């Protein structure tokens, strides 16, 4: 009985050890990061918790990203929590600089940050973009962003790129980050920013190019495919990419498309898709972005990391000879 | 329709009770061994070996399994059913006392490591308010209430399905994100890293020897007793390698970050589940270590020493006054040699066990 009484008394002490209750925290929905003229700025979009809802932007500046995040914590009206983060937006200037990989590592090292947050790059002013973040569907910004992401990824104009996925790619695959923009004062997400082997973003891909890449990655299996020759309606698509081993000099991509409507004959469609895909692959290859993850196949033939480094995969990837074959089954014309 | 409970004689009831206590003890030891092996593998082998950690852990388990197998063979040859019995038969009463002291010290060190990992998880991993010392006092206080007789062992036995269910759920959720190339390059950072990991972790399997302190239900099932522990540790590390690439596994990180790594890229709910699983297993492991240490140290006296578990608990809690980094470094150094005294005892037992003949 004494022990039970002691245990019950001790549970009273546990309350002081727990973290803050949810209503005393600012759950950031989006985080913007820029680096201009030696100054890092971190901006967070947080709910105001006022009647009728609403969101506000808080910012912090510093000489390093850590200090900017510290200033952001200090500027927040309540303890800032990044555990519900949906979107991480970087300025194009920062994404193209050599500071970008370090910034991603710093953010990934924060234990309280939600690793499932989508990574986006914008050519717009980050502060303006953060201020423009309001729910376009429903009343919650987080849900609104989730819905927008799901829709665009389903359409293939956006590739899934969360902080977790990018970190888990390691040296074996290069991510294509999302392109964020503003249209009529509202957030738009379409297109992609290929990231090279050195971790820097390169020239962005258009939504159409991103769609072709999604097709080659097997992420786009049904829906509409926009080609210069017209729009194709897909009911099924299969993709397979293979690296020529052990020479590592060539790679082939095989696509099988099933379509219900197309402005072209099967042969012409096959030729058009192959040409368009080859253009995207050559762009990616030139940028040093292994978006298809062929490095994963190459890695499986290395005995240890020293051998892998000797292979110098980024250099070999840039010189790969691509071949694309497309099989089409669709409406006879 | 009514079902009557079978009528048992007092002897049958006592035998059933003993079997139940033995199973509960075995569950506690398996939990302690699994937690110890997994904790060491995550914090010492994975940072050095990366993607090769899963097979390197199996390799590091071999010396301990070899000692375990030798001692099991000697026990069968000498007709003893516990390690203490073997040592008494081969080296006399002094041998049995020495074994009890060695086991007590080793389990105490393991408990100290588990408690340090738990406190570090609180302070650095989860971000709980409170200092290292206040959280150690709080954990120690809660442990005080759990050290009653066989309470922890029964708790570990009853919680088995919950712990395994949570682990299975985490594994099932990790399955869609697995990449076969995570297992490559097979040698990780190369042979120097493999050798270094082997040198620091060759004692990894010493907690399995604790299973030999219990009489086995089947005389030829000693190796089977150790299988669940080895399987759990290897499965977790294999999943980790398939989930995260070598480059991420070998990045410098704190002890708490290393412990949280398996669920770092999972959803918030799964991260929380992993944290709870870690906290529960580390807590039960530290408590189990305190209970077992007290039992081992008291066994040569052949009487119950009521104050001993509390003294062990104080011995576990007081070191938390030291800076955690220094404590972890010191414990790592000490734990690397824990198998050595048991290997020496096994070597000492071999000649006597070989000469031993059953009296007609």
XYZ file of C-alpha atoms in Angstrom:
693
model
C 0.000 0.000 0.000
C 2.873 2.336 0.884
C 4.516 1.642 -2.471
C 1.311 2.360 -4.374
C 0.868 5.619 -2.460
C 4.492 6.594 -3.240
C 4.003 5.740 -6.926
C 0.835 7.829 -7.110
C 2.602 10.751 -5.444
C 5.489 10.467 -7.894
C 3.170 10.630 -10.875
C 2.424 14.188 -9.761
C 6.065 15.007 -10.515
C 5.788 13.618 -14.038
C 3.717 16.600 -15.174
C 6.748 18.854 -14.863
C 8.809 16.594 -17.096
C 6.533 16.491 -20.079
C 6.947 18.810 -23.010
C 4.605 21.768 -23.460
C 0.911 21.055 -24.087
C -0.202 21.432 -27.699
C -2.167 24.639 -27.138
C 0.999 26.382 -25.952
C 2.962 25.710 -29.133
C 3.179 27.322 -32.536
C 2.946 24.510 -35.067
C 4.656 25.818 -38.181
C 3.000 24.682 -41.420
C 5.633 26.054 -43.798
C 9.219 27.163 -43.371
C 11.033 29.448 -45.796
C 14.820 29.757 -45.897
C 16.890 32.302 -47.802
C 20.501 33.403 -47.853
C 21.261 36.843 -49.206
C 24.487 38.792 -48.851
C 25.751 36.668 -45.977
C 22.506 36.830 -44.030
C 20.297 33.799 -43.435
C 16.584 34.344 -43.004
C 14.149 31.718 -41.759
C 10.409 32.442 -41.943
C 7.661 30.260 -40.549
C 3.970 30.309 -41.297
C 2.119 29.628 -38.050
C -1.563 29.618 -37.055
C -2.774 32.563 -34.964
C -5.277 30.441 -32.971
C -7.695 33.377 -33.097
C -11.423 33.111 -33.654
C -12.071 32.565 -37.348
C -8.610 31.074 -37.923
C -5.830 32.781 -39.785
C -2.094 32.485 -40.180
C 0.818 34.799 -39.601
C 4.461 34.787 -40.664
C 7.325 35.131 -38.203
C 10.945 35.544 -39.260
C 14.398 35.331 -37.789
C 17.770 36.372 -39.197
C 21.293 35.316 -38.412
C 24.817 34.820 -39.689
C 24.212 31.062 -39.914
C 21.116 28.951 -40.480
C 21.293 27.738 -36.878
C 21.293 31.282 -35.553
C 18.476 32.277 -37.942
C 16.423 29.338 -36.649
C 17.272 30.410 -33.108
C 16.084 33.951 -33.884
C 12.938 32.455 -35.415
C 12.288 30.537 -32.183
C 12.725 33.772 -30.259
C 10.384 35.697 -32.569
C 7.618 33.131 -32.298
C 4.797 34.101 -29.896
C 4.796 30.560 -28.489
C 7.370 27.773 -28.544
C 7.895 26.933 -32.217
C 7.252 23.318 -33.171
C 8.282 22.029 -36.595
C 6.687 18.626 -36.026
C 3.736 19.375 -38.325
C 5.701 21.072 -41.106
C 4.266 20.478 -44.590
C 6.428 22.634 -46.845
C 10.062 23.725 -46.788
C 10.712 26.483 -49.313
C 14.179 27.650 -50.344
C 15.055 30.629 -52.465
C 16.460 29.739 -55.901
C 19.627 31.701 -55.070
C 20.253 29.546 -51.998
C 19.305 26.296 -53.760
C 21.861 26.989 -56.491
C 24.640 27.828 -54.035
C 27.125 25.498 -52.375
C 25.458 26.263 -49.018
C 22.349 24.310 -49.960
C 23.492 20.744 -49.010
C 24.663 22.055 -45.634
C 21.332 23.796 -45.067
C 19.455 20.537 -45.749
C 21.725 18.670 -43.325
C 21.190 21.312 -40.632
C 17.434 21.068 -40.980
C 17.474 17.252 -41.050
C 19.512 17.222 -37.831
C 16.688 18.957 -35.953
C 14.923 16.183 -34.065
C 11.659 18.165 -33.858
C 11.370 18.739 -37.603
C 8.877 16.647 -39.590
C 10.965 14.756 -42.124
C 7.947 14.235 -44.365
C 7.864 17.965 -45.223
C 7.952 18.602 -48.987
C 11.028 20.407 -50.349
C 10.380 23.232 -52.775
C 12.460 25.916 -54.464
C 11.057 29.238 -55.590
C 12.190 32.082 -57.795
C 9.694 34.359 -56.042
C 10.428 36.378 -52.926
C 10.262 33.790 -50.120
C 8.763 36.250 -47.631
C 5.994 37.171 -50.098
C 5.342 33.495 -50.798
C 5.077 32.731 -47.091
C 2.657 35.621 -46.593
C 0.538 34.318 -49.477
C 0.119 30.894 -47.863
C -3.544 30.616 -46.941
C -5.851 27.623 -47.202
C -7.415 27.405 -50.655
C -9.448 24.333 -49.751
C -10.975 23.817 -46.316
C -9.927 25.856 -43.306
C -6.537 24.332 -42.471
C -3.420 25.324 -44.374
C -1.737 21.976 -43.700
C -4.619 20.054 -45.288
C -4.781 22.509 -48.173
C -1.062 21.998 -48.933
C -1.417 18.205 -48.594
C -4.296 18.192 -51.092
C -2.409 20.410 -53.548
C 0.675 18.185 -53.336
C -1.327 14.988 -53.823
C -3.149 16.442 -56.823
C -0.018 17.682 -58.594
C 1.918 14.485 -57.850
C -1.019 12.471 -59.200
C -0.917 14.571 -62.377
C 2.810 13.991 -62.675
C 3.669 17.696 -62.849
C 5.373 17.406 -59.476
C 7.651 14.706 -58.093
C 7.524 13.568 -54.509
C 10.493 15.146 -52.727
C 10.292 15.202 -48.946
C 13.244 15.936 -46.707
C 13.173 12.298 -45.591
C 13.291 10.959 -49.144
C 16.100 13.291 -50.132
C 18.145 12.282 -47.091
C 17.527 8.601 -47.761
C 18.762 8.895 -51.342
C 22.298 9.479 -50.107
C 24.838 9.306 -52.943
C 22.744 6.798 -54.889
C 20.091 9.015 -56.407
C 19.559 12.717 -56.986
C 16.282 14.386 -56.078
C 14.184 16.692 -58.209
C 12.783 19.292 -55.845
C 9.397 20.906 -56.294
C 8.973 24.253 -57.953
C 6.890 26.685 -55.927
C 5.466 29.902 -57.330
C 2.802 32.519 -56.937
C -0.109 32.942 -59.311
C -2.722 35.572 -58.569
C -1.392 35.748 -55.033
C -1.854 32.012 -54.418
C 0.669 29.189 -54.057
C 1.303 27.064 -57.147
C 3.367 23.905 -57.227
C 4.464 22.461 -60.567
C 7.720 21.605 -62.308
C 10.949 20.552 -60.685
C 14.468 21.576 -59.780
C 16.989 18.818 -60.529
C 19.717 18.600 -57.919
C 23.199 17.675 -59.111
C 25.574 15.213 -57.436
C 27.223 18.071 -55.528
C 23.860 18.828 -53.912
C 23.074 22.089 -55.723
C 19.903 22.798 -57.672
C 20.326 23.322 -61.415
C 18.069 24.831 -64.095
C 14.399 24.001 -63.451
C 12.324 21.542 -65.450
C 9.015 22.631 -66.925
C 5.807 20.864 -65.775
C 5.787 18.911 -69.062
C 9.386 17.748 -68.594
C 8.590 16.807 -65.002
C 5.655 14.767 -66.280
C 7.923 12.825 -68.627
C 10.341 12.198 -65.763
C 7.436 11.009 -63.599
C 6.526 8.651 -66.441
C 10.056 7.246 -66.557
C 10.104 6.866 -62.774
C 6.850 4.924 -62.857
C 5.107 7.635 -60.816
C 2.668 8.581 -63.604
C 0.546 5.617 -64.592
C -2.723 7.160 -65.654
C -4.032 10.602 -66.601
C -3.024 13.057 -69.272
C 0.429 13.369 -70.757
C 1.258 16.684 -72.427
C 3.467 16.441 -75.501
C 4.325 19.171 -78.032
C 2.193 17.224 -80.545
C -0.881 17.158 -78.294
C -2.368 15.593 -75.195
C -2.426 11.834 -74.664
C -4.767 10.133 -72.204
C -3.045 7.263 -70.453
C -4.786 4.345 -68.805
C -1.622 2.563 -67.828
C 2.140 2.984 -68.003
C 5.081 0.858 -67.008
C 8.684 1.982 -66.801
C 11.947 0.166 -66.374
C 15.440 1.605 -66.371
C 18.613 -0.393 -66.555
C 22.264 0.496 -66.325
C 24.689 -1.412 -68.543
C 26.939 -3.283 -66.180
C 29.830 -3.564 -65.553
C 30.919 -0.948 -68.103
C 28.623 1.800 -66.706
C 28.687 3.470 -70.103
C 25.075 3.253 -71.126
C 21.590 3.118 -69.749
C 18.270 2.149 -71.237
C 14.737 3.162 -70.366
C 11.822 1.023 -71.525
C 8.322 2.423 -71.416
C 5.054 0.654 -72.120
C 2.077 2.948 -72.521
C -1.596 2.159 -72.782
C -3.674 5.078 -73.994
C -7.300 5.691 -74.805
C -6.964 8.844 -76.856
C -4.054 10.253 -78.779
C -3.639 12.738 -81.635
C -0.898 10.493 -83.103
C -0.567 6.995 -84.473
C 1.024 4.409 -82.224
C 4.329 4.620 -84.038
C 4.355 8.400 -84.093
C 3.401 8.529 -80.431
C 6.146 6.066 -79.560
C 8.645 8.179 -81.478
C 7.422 11.441 -79.928
C 7.558 10.115 -76.349
C 11.001 8.573 -76.920
C 12.378 11.818 -78.322
C 10.893 13.891 -75.498
C 12.180 11.487 -72.839
C 15.627 11.455 -74.407
C 15.660 15.248 -74.253
C 14.816 15.186 -70.540
C 17.396 12.477 -69.831
C 20.117 14.386 -71.654
C 19.219 17.509 -69.677
C 19.381 15.587 -66.409
C 22.590 13.894 -67.449
C 24.165 17.231 -68.352
C 23.086 18.651 -64.997
C 24.525 15.627 -63.161
C 21.156 14.728 -61.665
C 20.662 10.954 -61.381
C 16.914 11.249 -60.893
C 16.231 7.683 -62.066
C 18.474 6.303 -59.335
C 20.827 4.358 -61.601
C 23.453 4.917 -58.919
C 21.583 2.326 -56.848
C 22.372 -0.289 -59.508
C 25.975 0.891 -59.769
C 26.409 0.819 -55.975
C 25.513 -2.885 -55.876
C 28.727 -3.698 -57.721
C 31.076 -1.902 -55.322
C 32.817 -3.938 -52.634
C 33.259 -1.059 -50.221
C 32.919 2.726 -50.155
C 36.511 3.236 -51.311
C 35.753 1.249 -54.477
C 32.539 3.239 -54.936
C 34.440 6.520 -54.739
C 36.950 5.192 -57.274
C 34.107 4.573 -59.710
C 33.421 8.348 -59.640
C 29.758 7.844 -60.450
C 28.862 11.558 -60.919
C 31.439 11.902 -63.711
C 30.393 8.624 -65.349
C 26.740 9.569 -65.131
C 27.331 12.744 -67.122
C 28.771 10.645 -69.968
C 26.086 7.952 -70.082
C 24.719 6.965 -73.491
C 20.945 6.839 -73.220
C 18.530 4.717 -75.161
C 14.772 4.965 -74.821
C 12.284 2.480 -76.214
C 8.561 3.075 -76.016
C 5.861 0.531 -76.671
C 2.353 1.829 -77.217
C -0.944 -0.008 -77.132
C -3.789 2.324 -77.788
C -6.529 3.457 -80.084
C -5.960 2.439 -83.702
C -5.900 5.349 -86.080
C -21.981 -26.006 -19.955
C -19.452 -25.620 -17.191
C -15.777 -26.487 -17.200
C -14.139 -27.575 -14.031
C -10.546 -26.580 -13.337
C -8.270 -29.638 -13.247
C -7.521 -30.831 -9.740
C -3.786 -30.623 -9.042
C -1.777 -31.986 -6.198
C 0.276 -29.461 -4.192
C 3.435 -30.840 -5.851
C 1.989 -30.290 -9.330
C 0.943 -26.765 -8.416
C 4.412 -26.003 -7.055
C 6.035 -27.413 -10.215
C 3.751 -25.315 -12.418
C 4.550 -22.247 -10.349
C 8.282 -22.909 -10.653
C 7.939 -23.342 -14.403
C 6.039 -20.066 -14.636
C 8.685 -18.237 -12.598
C 11.406 -19.746 -14.767
C 9.666 -18.622 -17.958
C 9.192 -15.121 -16.547
C 12.895 -14.978 -15.606
C 13.862 -16.193 -19.092
C 11.652 -13.498 -20.652
C 13.367 -10.811 -18.556
C 16.834 -12.103 -19.476
C 15.944 -12.271 -23.177
C 14.620 -8.710 -23.018
C 17.772 -7.544 -21.249
C 19.996 -9.371 -23.760
C 18.079 -8.095 -26.813
C 18.131 -4.517 -25.527
C 21.824 -4.715 -24.667
C 22.832 -6.181 -28.055
C 20.644 -3.798 -30.030
C 21.761 -0.751 -28.039
C 25.429 -1.635 -28.505
C 24.940 -2.388 -32.195
C 23.093 0.887 -32.838
C 25.535 3.063 -30.914
C 28.865 1.362 -31.625
C 28.703 -0.916 -34.671
C 26.368 1.037 -36.981
C 28.379 4.323 -36.843
C 31.526 2.467 -37.889
C 30.204 -0.232 -40.185
C 27.095 1.406 -41.680
C 25.314 -0.927 -44.089
C 27.509 -3.875 -43.104
C 26.362 -3.600 -39.471
C 23.785 -6.394 -39.775
C 26.244 -9.131 -40.726
C 29.023 -7.614 -38.645
C 26.725 -7.813 -35.612
C 26.215 -11.498 -36.357
C 29.996 -11.836 -36.565
C 30.457 -9.963 -33.262
C 27.933 -12.326 -31.666
C 30.000 -15.371 -32.618
C 32.617 -15.197 -29.783
C 29.828 -14.939 -27.195
C 27.840 -17.705 -28.874
C 30.985 -19.871 -28.928
C 31.485 -19.401 -25.158
C 27.762 -20.069 -24.694
C 27.980 -23.284 -26.726
C 31.121 -24.468 -24.879
C 29.525 -23.856 -21.488
C 26.311 -25.608 -22.615
C 28.336 -28.621 -23.743
C 30.241 -28.689 -20.456
C 26.955 -28.489 -18.539
C 25.568 -31.420 -20.483
C 28.762 -33.417 -19.973
C 28.863 -32.790 -16.244
C 25.117 -33.292 -15.845
C 24.532 -29.856 -14.344
C 21.557 -27.738 -15.322
C 22.840 -24.257 -14.430
C 26.056 -22.334 -14.939
C 26.515 -22.024 -11.173
C 26.225 -25.804 -10.864
C 28.869 -26.287 -13.545
C 31.303 -23.882 -11.881
C 30.713 -25.521 -8.504
C 31.386 -28.946 -9.956
C 34.467 -27.899 -11.911
C 36.065 -25.221 -9.733
C 34.503 -25.769 -6.342
C 32.502 -23.302 -4.267
C 35.019 -20.529 -4.973
C 34.269 -20.855 -8.680
C 30.550 -20.462 -8.070
C 31.134 -17.387 -5.881
C 33.454 -15.887 -8.490
C 30.824 -16.474 -11.195
C 28.146 -14.778 -9.092
C 30.348 -11.732 -8.504
C 31.350 -11.525 -12.179
C 27.753 -11.842 -13.349
C 26.659 -9.259 -10.771
C 29.277 -6.727 -11.912
C 28.619 -7.367 -15.616
C 24.851 -7.022 -15.267
C 25.319 -3.904 -13.133
C 27.420 -2.327 -15.910
C 24.799 -3.275 -18.462
C 22.058 -1.793 -16.303
C 24.094 1.379 -15.913
C 24.448 1.608 -19.705
C 20.713 1.045 -20.178
C 19.861 3.705 -17.588
C 22.350 6.167 -19.112
C 20.864 5.544 -22.558
C 17.352 6.071 -21.148
C 18.291 9.329 -19.413
C 20.130 10.570 -22.533
C 17.064 9.692 -24.581
C 14.970 11.815 -22.220
C 17.322 14.798 -22.109
C 18.717 14.890 -25.675
C 16.330 12.828 -27.776
C 12.799 13.559 -26.662
C 13.603 16.938 -25.141
C 11.994 16.264 -21.780
C 12.309 19.044 -19.260
C 14.635 18.265 -16.389
C 18.321 17.635 -15.884
C 20.182 14.360 -16.184
C 20.190 14.029 -12.393
C 16.511 14.837 -11.766
C 15.434 12.418 -14.481
C 17.746 9.748 -13.040
C 16.160 10.293 -9.632
C 12.697 10.062 -11.121
C 13.522 6.866 -13.059
C 15.227 5.409 -10.005
C 12.168 6.280 -7.915
C 9.823 4.536 -10.336
C 12.190 1.548 -10.447
C 11.978 1.387 -6.622
C 8.336 0.474 -6.969
C 9.057 -2.199 -9.604
C 11.756 -4.131 -7.770
C 9.286 -6.030 -5.613
C 10.153 -9.757 -5.805
C 9.563 -11.094 -9.344
C 7.422 -8.146 -10.444
C 9.706 -7.032 -13.280
C 10.154 -10.545 -14.630
C 6.405 -11.072 -14.701
C 5.969 -7.654 -16.295
C 8.477 -8.520 -19.039
C 6.720 -11.868 -19.626
C 3.279 -10.277 -19.864
C 4.484 -7.392 -22.034
C 6.107 -9.696 -24.605
C 3.159 -9.634 -27.035
C 2.850 -5.847 -26.703
C 6.559 -5.259 -27.374
C 6.692 -7.723 -30.256
C 3.440 -6.359 -31.684
C 4.756 -2.787 -31.647
C 8.025 -3.915 -33.242
C 6.127 -5.863 -35.914
C 3.962 -2.809 -36.668
C 7.056 -0.624 -37.071
C 8.658 -3.209 -39.347
C 5.498 -3.561 -41.443
C 5.300 0.214 -41.915
C 8.966 0.334 -42.956
C 8.493 -2.308 -45.671
C 7.295 0.007 -48.509
C 10.405 2.202 -48.146
C 12.985 -0.581 -48.376
C 15.716 -0.493 -51.024
C 17.791 -3.590 -51.733
C 20.832 -1.438 -52.558
C 20.898 -0.382 -48.886
C 22.806 -3.604 -48.174
C 25.626 -2.464 -50.478
C 28.557 -2.008 -50.499
C 28.727 -5.207 -48.484
C 31.941 -4.230 -46.692
C 30.716 -0.735 -45.789
C 33.660 1.574 -45.149
C 36.048 -1.314 -45.789
C 38.146 -3.796 -43.841
C 39.710 -1.301 -41.358
C 36.228 -0.269 -40.168
C 35.154 -3.920 -39.956
C 38.232 -4.756 -37.851
C 37.670 -1.746 -35.612
C 34.020 -2.705 -35.029
C 35.063 -6.291 -34.265
C 37.663 -5.101 -31.742
C 35.217 -2.881 -29.868
C 32.187 -5.184 -29.976
C 33.459 -8.771 -29.764
C 31.863 -9.063 -26.308
C 28.425 -8.242 -27.733
C 26.823 -11.601 -26.913
C 27.859 -11.861 -23.250
C 24.268 -11.242 -21.960
C 23.248 -14.546 -23.593
C 25.279 -16.313 -20.882
C 22.639 -15.167 -18.393
C 20.281 -17.705 -19.995
C 22.602 -20.438 -18.711
C 21.909 -19.401 -15.123
C 18.383 -20.818 -15.522
C 17.633 -24.529 -15.650
C 16.535 -25.410 -19.170
C 13.174 -27.054 -19.754
C 14.732 -29.276 -22.387
C 18.321 -30.291 -21.841
C 19.236 -30.060 -25.551
C 17.516 -26.707 -26.233
C 20.186 -24.312 -24.962
C 21.040 -22.873 -28.384
C 17.359 -22.545 -29.222
C 16.969 -20.394 -26.079
C 19.373 -17.831 -27.566
C 17.838 -17.807 -31.066
C 15.051 -15.212 -30.465
C 17.577 -12.673 -29.140
C 19.927 -13.077 -32.113
C 17.021 -13.019 -34.571
C 15.489 -9.821 -33.173
C 18.810 -7.931 -33.181
C 19.718 -9.048 -36.714
C 16.241 -8.333 -38.089
C 16.224 -4.768 -36.728
C 19.673 -4.039 -38.160
C 18.792 -5.607 -41.508
C 15.686 -3.431 -41.739
C 17.742 -0.380 -40.800
C 20.256 -1.096 -43.568
C 17.455 -1.570 -46.093
C 15.807 1.692 -45.019
C 18.775 4.058 -44.783
C 21.831 4.244 -47.051
C 25.333 3.718 -45.707
C 26.074 7.441 -46.052
C 23.340 8.322 -43.536
C 24.144 5.526 -41.095
C 27.739 6.602 -40.618
C 27.070 10.301 -40.077
C 28.261 11.614 -36.694
C 25.371 11.819 -34.233
C 24.693 11.836 -30.511
C 23.797 8.703 -28.544
C 20.131 9.718 -28.415
C 20.028 10.433 -32.165
C 21.552 6.990 -32.837
C 18.911 5.286 -30.709
C 16.152 7.185 -32.501
C 17.624 6.576 -35.965
C 15.537 3.484 -36.894
C 12.317 5.537 -36.838
C 13.774 8.951 -37.740
C 12.261 8.905 -41.224
C 8.941 7.367 -40.213
C 5.713 9.279 -39.593
C 5.207 11.155 -36.311
C 3.000 8.397 -34.890
C 5.558 5.691 -35.664
C 8.373 7.822 -34.241
C 6.346 8.117 -31.045
C 5.775 4.348 -31.017
C 9.517 3.696 -31.395
C 10.280 6.164 -28.585
C 7.783 4.402 -26.307
C 9.223 1.016 -27.240
C 12.741 2.249 -26.520
C 11.763 3.820 -23.210
C 9.904 0.707 -22.085
C 12.639 -1.748 -23.059
C 15.432 0.399 -21.617
C 13.473 0.897 -18.405
C 12.706 -2.812 -18.058
C 16.301 -3.589 -18.959
C 17.712 -1.240 -16.293
C 15.235 -2.548 -13.709
C 15.884 -6.158 -14.686
C 19.614 -5.550 -14.395
C 19.142 -4.150 -10.873
C 17.075 -7.175 -9.840
C 19.465 -9.715 -11.399
C 22.548 -7.979 -9.930
C 21.032 -8.162 -6.468
C 20.161 -11.840 -6.968
C 23.629 -12.749 -8.274
C 25.423 -10.892 -5.492
C 23.171 -12.426 -2.833
C 23.311 -16.001 -4.155
C 26.652 -16.963 -2.437
C 25.164 -15.842 0.892
C 22.267 -18.302 0.421
C 19.827 -15.969 2.094
C 17.756 -13.029 1.007
C 19.380 -9.632 1.583
C 16.442 -7.263 1.627
C 18.427 -4.056 1.256
C 20.600 -5.254 -1.645
C 18.221 -4.351 -4.540
C 17.936 -0.809 -3.180
C 21.712 -0.552 -2.812
C 22.094 -1.704 -6.439
C 19.541 0.879 -7.495
C 21.544 3.600 -5.739
C 24.694 2.285 -7.482
C 22.854 2.598 -10.807
C 21.529 6.079 -10.125
C 24.517 7.791 -8.498
C 26.830 7.665 -11.574
C 24.279 9.854 -13.371
C 25.858 12.725 -11.429
C 28.825 12.400 -13.810
C 28.771 14.155 -17.198
C 26.910 11.831 -19.580
C 29.581 11.960 -22.325
C 32.319 10.805 -19.943
C 30.052 8.140 -18.467
C 29.150 6.763 -21.901
C 32.823 6.705 -22.943
C 33.809 4.869 -19.763
C 30.983 2.354 -20.075
C 31.819 1.694 -23.745
C 35.396 0.938 -22.754
C 34.373 -1.399 -19.933
C 31.671 -3.219 -21.894
C 34.098 -4.098 -24.665
C 35.758 -6.631 -22.305
C 32.776 -8.167 -20.524
C 33.017 -11.519 -22.300
C 36.665 -12.053 -21.370
C 36.203 -13.234 -17.739
C 33.474 -15.675 -18.784
C 35.636 -17.028 -21.603
C 38.448 -17.486 -19.052
C 36.102 -19.316 -16.665
C 34.960 -21.577 -19.520
C 38.602 -22.321 -20.360
C 39.295 -23.160 -16.708
C 36.295 -25.503 -16.591
C 37.217 -27.486 -19.709
C 39.988 -29.720 -18.189
C 37.910 -30.603 -15.125
C 34.787 -31.217 -17.189
C 36.686 -33.460 -19.618
C 38.144 -35.485 -16.713
C 34.813 -35.652 -14.944
C 33.143 -39.056 -14.867
C 29.692 -39.744 -13.577
C 29.873 -41.885 -10.436
C 28.280 -45.296 -10.924
